[in-house]
CSV table of N, CA, C and O in Angstrom, one decimal:
chain,number,residue,atom,x,y,z
Z,6,GLN,N,-41.7,6.4,-97.8
Z,6,GLN,CA,-41.0,5.6,-98.1
Z,6,GLN,C,-39.6,6.3,-97.2
Z,6,GLN,O,-39.7,7.5,-97.2
Z,7,VAL,N,-38.7,5.2,-96.9
Z,7,VAL,CA,-37.5,6.0,-96.1
Z,7,VAL,C,-36.4,5.3,-96.9
Z,7,VAL,O,-36.4,4.0,-97.1
Z,8,GLN,N,-35.7,5.9,-96.8
Z,8,GLN,CA,-34.3,5.5,-97.5
Z,8,GLN,C,-33.2,5.5,-96.5
Z,8,GLN,O,-33.0,6.3,-95.6
Z,9,LEU,N,-32.3,4.5,-96.6
Z,9,LEU,CA,-30.9,4.2,-95.7
Z,9,LEU,C,-29.9,4.0,-96.6
Z,9,LEU,O,-29.8,3.1,-97.3
Z,10,VAL,N,-29.2,4.8,-95.8
Z,10,VAL,CA,-27.6,4.7,-96.6
Z,10,VAL,C,-26.5,4.7,-95.6
Z,10,VAL,O,-26.2,5.5,-94.6
Z,11,GLU,N,-25.8,3.4,-95.5
Z,11,GLU,CA,-25.0,3.2,-94.7
Z,11,GLU,C,-23.5,3.6,-95.4
Z,11,GLU,O,-23.3,3.9,-96.5
Z,12,SER,N,-22.5,3.8,-94.1
Z,12,SER,CA,-21.1,4.2,-94.3
Z,12,SER,C,-20.2,3.5,-93.6
Z,12,SER,O,-20.9,3.4,-92.1
Z,13,GLY,N,-19.0,3.8,-93.7
Z,13,GLY,CA,-17.9,3.4,-92.6
Z,13,GLY,C,-17.4,2.0,-92.5
Z,13,GLY,O,-16.7,1.9,-91.9
Z,14,GLY,N,-17.9,1.4,-93.4
Z,14,GLY,CA,-17.1,0.1,-93.4
Z,14,GLY,C,-15.8,0.0,-93.4
Z,14,GLY,O,-15.2,0.8,-94.4
Z,15,GLY,N,-15.0,-1.1,-93.7
Z,15,GLY,CA,-13.7,-1.2,-94.1
Z,15,GLY,C,-12.8,-2.3,-93.9
Z,15,GLY,O,-13.6,-3.4,-93.1
Z,16,LEU,N,-11.6,-2.3,-94.0
Z,16,LEU,CA,-11.0,-3.2,-93.2
Z,16,LEU,C,-9.9,-3.1,-92.1
Z,16,LEU,O,-9.7,-1.8,-92.3
Z,17,VAL,N,-10.2,-3.9,-91.3
Z,17,VAL,CA,-9.3,-3.6,-89.9
Z,17,VAL,C,-8.7,-4.7,-89.3
Z,17,VAL,O,-9.3,-5.7,-89.4
Z,18,GLN,N,-7.6,-4.5,-88.6
Z,18,GLN,CA,-7.4,-5.6,-88.1
Z,18,GLN,C,-8.1,-6.1,-86.4
Z,18,GLN,O,-8.7,-5.6,-86.2
Z,19,ALA,N,-7.9,-7.5,-86.4
Z,19,ALA,CA,-8.2,-7.8,-84.9
Z,19,ALA,C,-8.3,-7.1,-83.6
Z,19,ALA,O,-6.7,-6.7,-83.7
Z,20,GLY,N,-9.1,-6.8,-83.0
Z,20,GLY,CA,-8.6,-5.5,-81.7
Z,20,GLY,C,-8.9,-4.2,-82.1
Z,20,GLY,O,-9.1,-3.4,-81.2
Z,21,GLY,N,-9.0,-3.9,-83.4
Z,21,GLY,CA,-9.4,-2.4,-84.0
Z,21,GLY,C,-10.9,-1.9,-83.8
Z,21,GLY,O,-11.8,-3.0,-83.3
Z,22,SER,N,-11.1,-0.9,-84.4
Z,22,SER,CA,-12.7,-0.4,-84.3
Z,22,SER,C,-13.0,-0.1,-85.5
Z,22,SER,O,-11.8,0.7,-86.2
Z,23,LEU,N,-13.8,0.4,-85.5
Z,23,LEU,CA,-14.4,0.5,-86.7
Z,23,LEU,C,-15.7,1.6,-86.3
Z,23,LEU,O,-16.8,0.9,-85.3
Z,24,ARG,N,-16.4,2.5,-87.1
Z,24,ARG,CA,-17.8,3.4,-86.7
Z,24,ARG,C,-18.7,3.3,-88.0
Z,24,ARG,O,-18.5,4.1,-89.0
Z,25,LEU,N,-19.9,2.2,-87.9
Z,25,LEU,CA,-20.7,2.7,-88.9
Z,25,LEU,C,-21.8,3.9,-88.6
Z,25,LEU,O,-22.3,4.0,-87.8
Z,26,SER,N,-22.3,4.3,-89.8
Z,26,SER,CA,-23.2,5.3,-89.8
Z,26,SER,C,-24.3,4.6,-90.6
Z,26,SER,O,-24.2,4.0,-91.5
Z,27,CYS,N,-25.6,5.1,-90.3
Z,27,CYS,CA,-26.6,5.0,-91.3
Z,27,CYS,C,-27.7,6.3,-91.3
Z,27,CYS,O,-28.2,6.6,-90.4
Z,28,ALA,N,-27.5,7.0,-92.3
Z,28,ALA,CA,-28.3,8.2,-92.7
Z,28,ALA,C,-29.9,8.0,-93.1
Z,28,ALA,O,-30.0,7.2,-94.1
Z,29,ALA,N,-30.8,8.2,-92.4
Z,29,ALA,CA,-32.1,8.0,-92.7
Z,29,ALA,C,-32.7,9.4,-93.4
Z,29,ALA,O,-32.5,10.4,-93.2
Z,30,SER,N,-33.4,9.3,-94.4
Z,30,SER,CA,-34.2,10.4,-95.2
Z,30,SER,C,-35.5,9.7,-95.7
Z,30,SER,O,-35.8,8.6,-95.6
Z,31,GLY,N,-36.4,10.9,-96.2
Z,31,GLY,CA,-37.7,10.5,-96.8
Z,31,GLY,C,-38.7,10.4,-95.6
Z,31,GLY,O,-38.7,11.6,-94.9
Z,32,ARG,N,-39.6,9.8,-95.4
Z,32,ARG,CA,-40.8,9.5,-94.3
Z,32,ARG,C,-40.3,9.0,-93.2
Z,32,ARG,O,-40.6,7.8,-92.4
Z,33,THR,N,-39.3,9.9,-92.5
Z,33,THR,CA,-38.3,9.6,-91.3
Z,33,THR,C,-39.3,9.3,-89.9
Z,33,THR,O,-39.0,9.0,-88.8
Z,34,PHE,N,-41.1,10.0,-90.2
Z,34,PHE,CA,-41.8,9.6,-88.9
Z,34,PHE,C,-42.2,8.5,-89.2
Z,34,PHE,O,-43.1,8.1,-88.2
Z,35,SER,N,-42.2,7.8,-90.0
Z,35,SER,CA,-42.9,6.4,-90.3
Z,35,SER,C,-42.2,5.0,-89.5
Z,35,SER,O,-42.5,3.7,-90.1
Z,36,TYR,N,-40.6,5.5,-88.7
Z,36,TYR,CA,-40.7,4.1,-88.0
Z,36,TYR,C,-40.1,4.7,-86.6
Z,36,TYR,O,-40.1,5.9,-86.3
Z,37,ARG,N,-40.1,3.6,-85.6
Z,37,ARG,CA,-39.7,3.9,-84.3
Z,37,ARG,C,-38.4,3.0,-83.7
Z,37,ARG,O,-38.0,3.6,-82.5
Z,38,THR,N,-37.9,2.6,-84.4
Z,38,THR,CA,-36.9,1.4,-84.3
Z,38,THR,C,-35.7,1.3,-85.5
Z,38,THR,O,-36.1,1.6,-86.5
Z,39,MET,N,-34.6,1.4,-84.8
Z,39,MET,CA,-33.5,1.4,-85.7
Z,39,MET,C,-32.5,0.1,-85.5
Z,39,MET,O,-32.2,0.0,-83.9
Z,40,GLY,N,-32.2,-0.4,-86.3
Z,40,GLY,CA,-31.3,-1.7,-85.9
Z,40,GLY,C,-30.0,-2.0,-86.8
Z,40,GLY,O,-30.4,-1.2,-87.9
Z,41,TRP,N,-29.3,-2.9,-86.7
Z,41,TRP,CA,-28.2,-3.1,-87.2
Z,41,TRP,C,-27.9,-4.8,-87.4
Z,41,TRP,O,-28.4,-5.2,-86.0
Z,42,PHE,N,-28.1,-5.2,-88.6
Z,42,PHE,CA,-28.0,-6.6,-88.7
Z,42,PHE,C,-26.6,-6.9,-89.4
Z,42,PHE,O,-25.9,-6.0,-89.9
Z,43,ARG,N,-26.4,-8.4,-89.8
Z,43,ARG,CA,-25.4,-8.3,-90.5
Z,43,ARG,C,-25.4,-9.9,-91.4
Z,43,ARG,O,-26.1,-10.8,-90.5
Z,44,GLN,N,-24.3,-10.0,-92.4
Z,44,GLN,CA,-24.8,-11.1,-92.9
Z,44,GLN,C,-23.3,-11.8,-93.5
Z,44,GLN,O,-22.6,-10.8,-94.1
Z,45,ALA,N,-22.7,-12.8,-92.7
Z,45,ALA,CA,-21.5,-13.3,-93.2
Z,45,ALA,C,-22.1,-14.2,-95.0
Z,45,ALA,O,-23.1,-14.7,-94.6
Z,46,PRO,N,-21.0,-14.4,-95.7
Z,46,PRO,CA,-21.1,-15.4,-96.6
Z,46,PRO,C,-21.6,-16.9,-96.1
Z,46,PRO,O,-21.1,-17.4,-95.4
Z,47,GLY,N,-22.8,-17.4,-97.0
Z,47,GLY,CA,-23.3,-18.5,-96.6
Z,47,GLY,C,-23.8,-18.8,-95.4
Z,47,GLY,O,-24.3,-19.9,-94.9
Z,48,LYS,N,-23.9,-17.4,-94.6
Z,48,LYS,CA,-25.2,-17.6,-93.4
Z,48,LYS,C,-26.2,-16.7,-93.7
Z,48,LYS,O,-26.2,-15.7,-94.2
Z,49,GLU,N,-27.1,-16.7,-92.5
Z,49,GLU,CA,-28.3,-15.8,-92.2
Z,49,GLU,C,-27.8,-14.8,-92.1
Z,49,GLU,O,-27.0,-14.9,-91.1
Z,50,ARG,N,-29.1,-13.8,-92.2
Z,50,ARG,CA,-28.5,-12.4,-91.4
Z,50,ARG,C,-29.3,-12.6,-90.2
Z,50,ARG,O,-29.9,-13.1,-89.8
Z,51,GLU,N,-28.2,-11.6,-89.3
Z,51,GLU,CA,-28.5,-12.1,-88.1
Z,51,GLU,C,-28.1,-10.7,-87.6
Z,51,GLU,O,-27.5,-9.7,-87.5
Z,52,PHE,N,-29.2,-10.4,-85.9
Z,52,PHE,CA,-29.2,-9.2,-85.3
Z,52,PHE,C,-28.0,-9.0,-84.6
Z,52,PHE,O,-27.3,-9.8,-84.1
Z,53,VAL,N,-27.8,-7.6,-84.4
Z,53,VAL,CA,-26.4,-7.2,-84.0
Z,53,VAL,C,-26.8,-6.1,-82.8
Z,53,VAL,O,-26.6,-6.6,-81.7
Z,54,ALA,N,-27.6,-5.1,-83.2
Z,54,ALA,CA,-28.0,-4.0,-82.3
Z,54,ALA,C,-29.5,-3.6,-82.7
Z,54,ALA,O,-29.6,-2.8,-83.9
Z,55,THR,N,-29.9,-2.6,-81.4
Z,55,THR,CA,-31.3,-2.1,-82.2
Z,55,THR,C,-31.5,-0.7,-81.2
Z,55,THR,O,-31.1,-0.6,-79.9
Z,56,ILE,N,-32.3,0.4,-81.4
Z,56,ILE,CA,-32.4,1.5,-80.5
Z,56,ILE,C,-33.5,1.7,-81.1
Z,56,ILE,O,-34.0,2.1,-81.8
Z,57,THR,N,-34.5,2.1,-79.6
Z,57,THR,CA,-35.8,3.0,-80.4
Z,57,THR,C,-35.1,4.1,-80.4
Z,57,THR,O,-34.7,5.1,-79.3
Z,58,TRP,N,-35.9,5.0,-81.2
Z,58,TRP,CA,-35.5,6.3,-81.6
Z,58,TRP,C,-35.9,7.2,-80.7
Z,58,TRP,O,-35.4,8.2,-80.3
Z,59,SER,N,-37.5,7.3,-80.0
Z,59,SER,CA,-37.6,8.3,-78.9
Z,59,SER,C,-37.0,7.9,-77.8
Z,59,SER,O,-36.8,9.3,-77.4
Z,60,THR,N,-36.8,7.0,-77.4
Z,60,THR,CA,-36.2,6.6,-75.8
Z,60,THR,C,-34.7,6.7,-75.8
Z,60,THR,O,-34.2,6.9,-74.7
Z,61,GLY,N,-34.0,6.3,-76.8
Z,61,GLY,CA,-32.7,5.9,-77.0
Z,61,GLY,C,-32.5,4.3,-76.4
Z,61,GLY,O,-31.4,4.2,-76.0
Z,62,ASN,N,-33.3,3.6,-75.9
Z,62,ASN,CA,-33.2,2.4,-75.5
Z,62,ASN,C,-32.7,1.6,-76.4
Z,62,ASN,O,-32.9,1.6,-77.6
Z,63,THR,N,-31.8,0.6,-75.9
Z,63,THR,CA,-30.8,-0.2,-76.5
Z,63,THR,C,-31.2,-1.8,-76.4
Z,63,THR,O,-31.3,-2.0,-75.5
Z,64,TYR,N,-30.7,-2.5,-77.3
Z,64,TYR,CA,-30.9,-4.2,-77.0
Z,64,TYR,C,-29.8,-4.5,-78.1
Z,64,TYR,O,-29.6,-4.5,-78.9
Z,65,TYR,N,-28.8,-5.6,-77.1
Z,65,TYR,CA,-27.8,-6.0,-78.3
Z,65,TYR,C,-27.7,-7.5,-78.2
Z,65,TYR,O,-28.1,-8.2,-77.3
Z,66,ALA,N,-27.3,-7.9,-79.3
Z,66,ALA,CA,-27.0,-9.5,-79.4
Z,66,ALA,C,-25.9,-10.1,-78.4
Z,66,ALA,O,-25.2,-9.2,-78.3
Z,67,ASP,N,-26.0,-11.0,-77.5
Z,67,ASP,CA,-24.7,-11.3,-76.9
Z,67,ASP,C,-23.2,-11.7,-77.4
Z,67,ASP,O,-22.5,-11.3,-76.4
Z,68,SER,N,-23.5,-11.9,-78.8
Z,68,SER,CA,-22.1,-11.7,-79.3
Z,68,SER,C,-21.4,-10.6,-79.5
Z,68,SER,O,-20.5,-10.3,-79.7
Z,69,VAL,N,-22.2,-9.3,-79.4
Z,69,VAL,CA,-21.7,-8.1,-79.3
Z,69,VAL,C,-21.5,-7.2,-78.3
Z,69,VAL,O,-21.1,-6.2,-78.0
Z,70,LYS,N,-22.0,-7.9,-77.2
Z,70,LYS,CA,-22.7,-7.0,-75.9
Z,70,LYS,C,-21.3,-6.6,-75.3
Z,70,LYS,O,-20.5,-7.8,-75.2
Z,71,GLY,N,-20.9,-5.5,-74.9
Z,71,GLY,CA,-19.8,-4.8,-74.5
Z,71,GLY,C,-18.8,-4.4,-75.3
Z,71,GLY,O,-17.6,-3.9,-75.1
Z,72,ARG,N,-18.8,-4.8,-76.6
Z,72,ARG,CA,-17.7,-4.3,-77.4
Z,72,ARG,C,-18.5,-3.4,-78.6
Z,72,ARG,O,-17.8,-2.6,-79.1
Z,73,PHE,N,-19.9,-3.5,-78.8
Z,73,PHE,CA,-20.5,-2.6,-79.9
Z,73,PHE,C,-21.5,-1.9,-79.1
Z,73,PHE,O,-22.1,-2.2,-78.2
Z,74,THR,N,-21.5,-0.3,-79.7
Z,74,THR,CA,-22.4,0.6,-78.9
Z,74,THR,C,-23.4,1.4,-80.1
Z,74,THR,O,-22.7,1.8,-80.8
Z,75,ILE,N,-24.7,1.2,-80.0
Z,75,ILE,CA,-25.3,1.5,-81.0
Z,75,ILE,C,-26.0,3.0,-80.7
Z,75,ILE,O,-26.1,3.1,-79.3
Z,76,SER,N,-26.1,3.8,-81.3
Z,76,SER,CA,-26.7,5.6,-80.6
Z,76,SER,C,-27.1,6.1,-82.2
Z,76,SER,O,-27.2,5.6,-83.2
Z,77,ARG,N,-27.9,7.2,-81.4
Z,77,ARG,CA,-28.4,7.9,-82.5
Z,77,ARG,C,-28.3,9.3,-82.2
Z,77,ARG,O,-28.1,10.0,-81.3
Z,78,ASP,N,-28.7,10.2,-83.6
Z,78,ASP,CA,-28.4,11.5,-83.4
Z,78,ASP,C,-29.8,11.8,-84.2
Z,78,ASP,O,-30.1,11.9,-85.4
Z,79,ASN,N,-30.9,12.5,-83.3
Z,79,ASN,CA,-32.1,12.7,-83.6
Z,79,ASN,C,-32.1,13.6,-84.9
Z,79,ASN,O,-33.2,13.5,-85.9
Z,80,ALA,N,-31.5,14.9,-84.5
Z,80,ALA,CA,-31.1,16.0,-85.4
Z,80,ALA,C,-30.9,15.8,-86.8
Z,80,ALA,O,-31.5,16.6,-87.9
Z,81,LYS,N,-29.8,14.4,-87.2
Z,81,LYS,CA,-29.4,14.2,-88.2
Z,81,LYS,C,-30.0,13.0,-88.9
Z,81,LYS,O,-29.8,12.4,-89.8
Z,82,ASN,N,-31.3,12.3,-88.0
Z,82,ASN,CA,-32.0,11.5,-88.4
Z,82,ASN,C,-30.7,10.3,-89.0
Z,82,ASN,O,-31.1,9.4,-90.1
Z,83,THR,N,-29.7,9.8,-87.8
Z,83,THR,CA,-28.7,8.9,-88.1
Z,83,THR,C,-28.3,8.0,-87.0
Z,83,THR,O,-28.6,8.6,-85.8
Z,84,VAL,N,-28.3,6.9,-87.4
Z,84,VAL,CA,-28.0,5.7,-86.5
Z,84,VAL,C,-26.4,5.1,-86.5
Z,84,VAL,O,-26.1,5.4,-87.8
Z,85,TYR,N,-25.5,5.4,-85.4
Z,85,TYR,CA,-24.4,4.7,-85.7
Z,85,TYR,C,-24.4,3.4,-84.7
Z,85,TYR,O,-24.9,3.3,-84.1
Z,86,LEU,N,-23.1,2.8,-85.2
Z,86,LEU,CA,-22.5,1.3,-84.7
Z,86,LEU,C,-21.3,1.9,-84.3
Z,86,LEU,O,-20.8,1.6,-85.5
Z,87,GLN,N,-20.7,1.8,-83.2
Z,87,GLN,CA,-19.5,1.9,-82.6
Z,87,GLN,C,-19.0,0.4,-82.4
Z,87,GLN,O,-19.8,-0.2,-81.5
Z,88,MET,N,-17.8,0.2,-83.4
Z,88,MET,CA,-17.6,-1.2,-83.0
Z,88,MET,C,-16.2,-1.3,-82.5
Z,88,MET,O,-15.3,-0.9,-83.5
Z,89,ASN,N,-16.0,-2.2,-81.2
Z,89,ASN,CA,-14.5,-1.8,-80.9
Z,89,ASN,C,-14.1,-3.3,-80.6
Z,89,ASN,O,-15.1,-4.7,-80.8
Z,90,SER,N,-13.1,-3.5,-80.2
Z,90,SER,CA,-12.5,-5.1,-80.0
Z,90,SER,C,-13.0,-6.0,-80.9
Z,90,SER,O,-13.4,-7.0,-80.7
Z,91,LEU,N,-12.6,-5.6,-82.5
Z,91,LEU,CA,-13.1,-6.6,-83.4
Z,91,LEU,C,-12.5,-7.6,-83.6
Z,91,LEU,O,-11.1,-7.9,-83.2
Z,92,LYS,N,-13.5,-8.9,-83.8
Z,92,LYS,CA,-13.0,-10.4,-84.0
Z,92,LYS,C,-13.1,-10.5,-85.4
Z,92,LYS,O,-13.9,-9.9,-86.1
Z,93,PRO,N,-12.2,-11.4,-86.1
Z,93,PRO,CA,-12.4,-11.6,-87.4
Z,93,PRO,C,-13.8,-12.4,-87.4
Z,93,PRO,O,-14.7,-12.4,-88.7
Z,94,GLU,N,-14.2,-12.8,-86.7
Z,94,GLU,CA,-15.9,-13.6,-86.8
Z,94,GLU,C,-17.3,-12.3,-87.2
Z,94,GLU,O,-18.0,-12.6,-87.2
Z,95,ASP,N,-16.6,-11.2,-86.7
Z,95,ASP,CA,-17.3,-9.8,-87.0
Z,95,ASP,C,-17.2,-9.6,-88.4
Z,95,ASP,O,-18.2,-8.7,-88.8
Z,96,SER,N,-16.5,-10.3,-88.9
Z,96,SER,CA,-16.4,-9.6,-90.8
Z,96,SER,C,-18.0,-10.5,-91.5
Z,96,SER,O,-18.6,-11.3,-91.3
Z,97,ALA,N,-18.9,-9.3,-91.8
Z,97,ALA,CA,-19.7,-9.5,-92.6
Z,97,ALA,C,-19.9,-8.2,-93.8
Z,97,ALA,O,-19.6,-7.3,-93.3
Z,98,VAL,N,-21.2,-8.3,-94.5
Z,98,VAL,CA,-22.1,-7.3,-94.7
Z,98,VAL,C,-22.9,-6.7,-93.6
Z,98,VAL,O,-23.7,-7.3,-93.0
Z,99,TYR,N,-22.7,-5.4,-93.1
Z,99,TYR,CA,-23.5,-4.9,-92.0
Z,99,TYR,C,-24.7,-3.9,-92.5
Z,99,TYR,O,-24.5,-3.0,-93.3
Z,100,TYR,N,-25.9,-4.1,-92.3
Z,100,TYR,CA,-26.9,-3.6,-92.9
Z,100,TYR,C,-27.6,-2.9,-91.7
Z,100,TYR,O,-28.0,-3.5,-90.8
Z,101,CYS,N,-28.3,-1.8,-92.2
Z,101,CYS,CA,-28.7,-0.8,-91.2
Z,101,CYS,C,-30.5,-0.9,-91.7
Z,101,CYS,O,-30.9,-1.3,-92.9
Z,102,ALA,N,-31.5,-0.9,-90.4
Z,102,ALA,CA,-32.7,-1.1,-90.8
Z,102,ALA,C,-33.7,-0.4,-90.0
Z,102,ALA,O,-33.5,0.0,-88.8
Z,103,ALA,N,-34.8,-0.1,-90.4
Z,103,ALA,CA,-35.8,0.9,-89.8
Z,103,ALA,C,-37.3,0.3,-89.4
Z,103,ALA,O,-37.4,-0.6,-91.0
Z,104,GLY,N,-38.0,0.2,-88.6
Z,104,GLY,CA,-39.1,-0.5,-88.4
Z,104,GLY,C,-40.1,-0.3,-87.2
Z,104,GLY,O,-39.7,1.2,-87.0
Z,105,MET,N,-41.2,-0.6,-87.1
Z,105,MET,CA,-42.0,0.2,-85.8
Z,105,MET,C,-42.1,-0.6,-85.1
Z,105,MET,O,-42.6,-0.4,-83.7
Z,106,VAL,N,-41.7,-1.7,-84.7
Z,106,VAL,CA,-41.7,-2.8,-83.7
Z,106,VAL,C,-40.4,-2.1,-82.4
Z,106,VAL,O,-39.1,-1.9,-83.1
Z,107,VAL,N,-40.8,-1.8,-81.3
Z,107,VAL,CA,-39.7,-1.1,-80.4
Z,107,VAL,C,-39.5,-2.7,-79.1
Z,107,VAL,O,-40.3,-3.4,-79.5
Z,108,GLY,N,-38.7,-2.1,-78.6
Z,108,GLY,CA,-37.8,-3.1,-77.5
Z,108,GLY,C,-37.0,-3.9,-78.2
Z,108,GLY,O,-36.4,-3.4,-78.8
Z,109,ALA,N,-37.1,-5.4,-78.1
Z,109,ALA,CA,-36.1,-6.3,-78.7
Z,109,ALA,C,-36.8,-6.6,-79.9
Z,109,ALA,O,-36.9,-7.8,-80.2
Z,110,ALA,N,-36.3,-5.9,-80.9
Z,110,ALA,CA,-36.4,-5.9,-82.2
Z,110,ALA,C,-35.4,-6.9,-82.8
Z,110,ALA,O,-34.4,-5.9,-83.6
Z,111,THR,N,-35.5,-8.0,-82.8
Z,111,THR,CA,-34.3,-8.8,-83.2
Z,111,THR,C,-34.5,-9.4,-84.6
Z,111,THR,O,-33.4,-10.3,-84.9
Z,112,LYS,N,-35.7,-9.6,-84.9
Z,112,LYS,CA,-35.9,-10.2,-86.2
Z,112,LYS,C,-35.8,-9.2,-87.5
Z,112,LYS,O,-36.4,-8.0,-87.3
Z,113,THR,N,-35.6,-9.9,-88.5
Z,113,THR,CA,-35.5,-9.4,-89.5
Z,113,THR,C,-37.0,-8.9,-89.9
Z,113,THR,O,-37.2,-7.6,-90.9
Z,114,SER,N,-38.1,-9.5,-89.8
Z,114,SER,CA,-39.6,-9.3,-90.3
Z,114,SER,C,-39.9,-8.3,-89.1
Z,114,SER,O,-41.3,-7.6,-89.2
Z,115,HIS,N,-39.3,-7.7,-88.2
Z,115,HIS,CA,-39.4,-6.6,-87.4
Z,115,HIS,C,-39.3,-5.3,-88.0
Z,115,HIS,O,-39.6,-3.8,-87.3
Z,116,TYR,N,-38.6,-5.1,-89.1
Z,116,TYR,CA,-38.1,-4.1,-89.9
Z,116,TYR,C,-38.9,-4.0,-91.5
Z,116,TYR,O,-39.0,-5.0,-92.4
Z,117,ASN,N,-39.0,-2.4,-91.7
Z,117,ASN,CA,-39.6,-2.2,-93.0
Z,117,ASN,C,-38.8,-2.0,-94.3
Z,117,ASN,O,-39.2,-2.0,-95.2
Z,118,TYR,N,-37.7,-1.3,-93.6
Z,118,TYR,CA,-36.8,-0.6,-94.4
Z,118,TYR,C,-35.6,-1.1,-94.3
Z,118,TYR,O,-35.2,-1.3,-92.9
Z,119,TRP,N,-34.4,-1.8,-95.2
Z,119,TRP,CA,-33.1,-1.7,-95.4
Z,119,TRP,C,-32.1,-0.8,-96.0
Z,119,TRP,O,-32.7,-0.4,-97.1
Z,120,GLY,N,-31.3,-0.9,-95.5
Z,120,GLY,CA,-29.8,0.1,-96.2
Z,120,GLY,C,-29.3,-0.9,-97.5
Z,120,GLY,O,-29.8,-2.4,-97.4
Z,121,GLN,N,-28.6,-0.6,-98.3
Z,121,GLN,CA,-27.6,-1.4,-98.9
Z,121,GLN,C,-26.6,-2.3,-98.5
Z,121,GLN,O,-26.2,-3.3,-99.2
Z,122,GLY,N,-26.1,-2.2,-97.3
Z,122,GLY,CA,-25.0,-2.8,-96.8
Z,122,GLY,C,-23.7,-2.0,-96.8
Z,122,GLY,O,-23.6,-1.6,-97.7
Z,123,THR,N,-22.9,-2.5,-96.1
Z,123,THR,CA,-21.5,-1.5,-95.8
Z,123,THR,C,-20.5,-3.2,-95.5
Z,123,THR,O,-20.9,-3.7,-94.4
Z,124,GLN,N,-19.5,-3.5,-96.4
Z,124,GLN,CA,-18.6,-4.3,-95.8
Z,124,GLN,C,-17.6,-4.1,-94.5
Z,124,GLN,O,-16.8,-3.1,-94.7
Z,125,VAL,N,-17.8,-5.4,-93.7
Z,125,VAL,CA,-16.6,-5.1,-92.6
Z,125,VAL,C,-15.9,-6.4,-92.7
Z,125,VAL,O,-16.4,-7.1,-92.7
Z,126,THR,N,-14.5,-6.1,-92.8
Z,126,THR,CA,-13.6,-7.0,-93.1
Z,126,THR,C,-12.6,-7.0,-91.8
Z,126,THR,O,-11.9,-6.1,-92.0
Z,127,VAL,N,-12.4,-7.9,-90.7
Z,127,VAL,CA,-11.5,-8.2,-89.9
Z,127,VAL,C,-10.5,-9.1,-89.8
Z,127,VAL,O,-10.7,-10.3,-89.9
Z,128,SER,N,-9.2,-8.5,-90.1
Z,128,SER,CA,-8.3,-9.6,-90.4
Z,128,SER,C,-7.6,-9.9,-89.2
Z,128,SER,O,-7.6,-9.1,-88.1
Z,129,SER,N,-7.2,-11.2,-89.3
Z,129,SER,CA,-6.2,-11.9,-87.9
Z,129,SER,C,-4.9,-11.5,-88.0
Z,129,SER,O,-4.3,-11.1,-88.8
């Protein structure tokens, strides 16, 4: 099993920044990709960004490209999501996930493990 714990969410004004963290523990050798998804009230969970653990290759949703950056710290088994130029439509619960599919792992079915989520609220 892999345990994922997110942190760093909060309330920020439009145009501001937040950095989310996701610390992995347990069988950390059992995944190759980590990703971030988000879910707003009444909407489906949607892909935000993903990173291949070994190579650092990244892939982003068009809606966040150029504003969000995903990165990882191998020594700490932690993945980050730096979010800049935040917009009210970025408000959602953000989830960290880990899985074995590499590349453009954009579907929830590509991931086996999920964190509990952290709330991000962007005020206008």
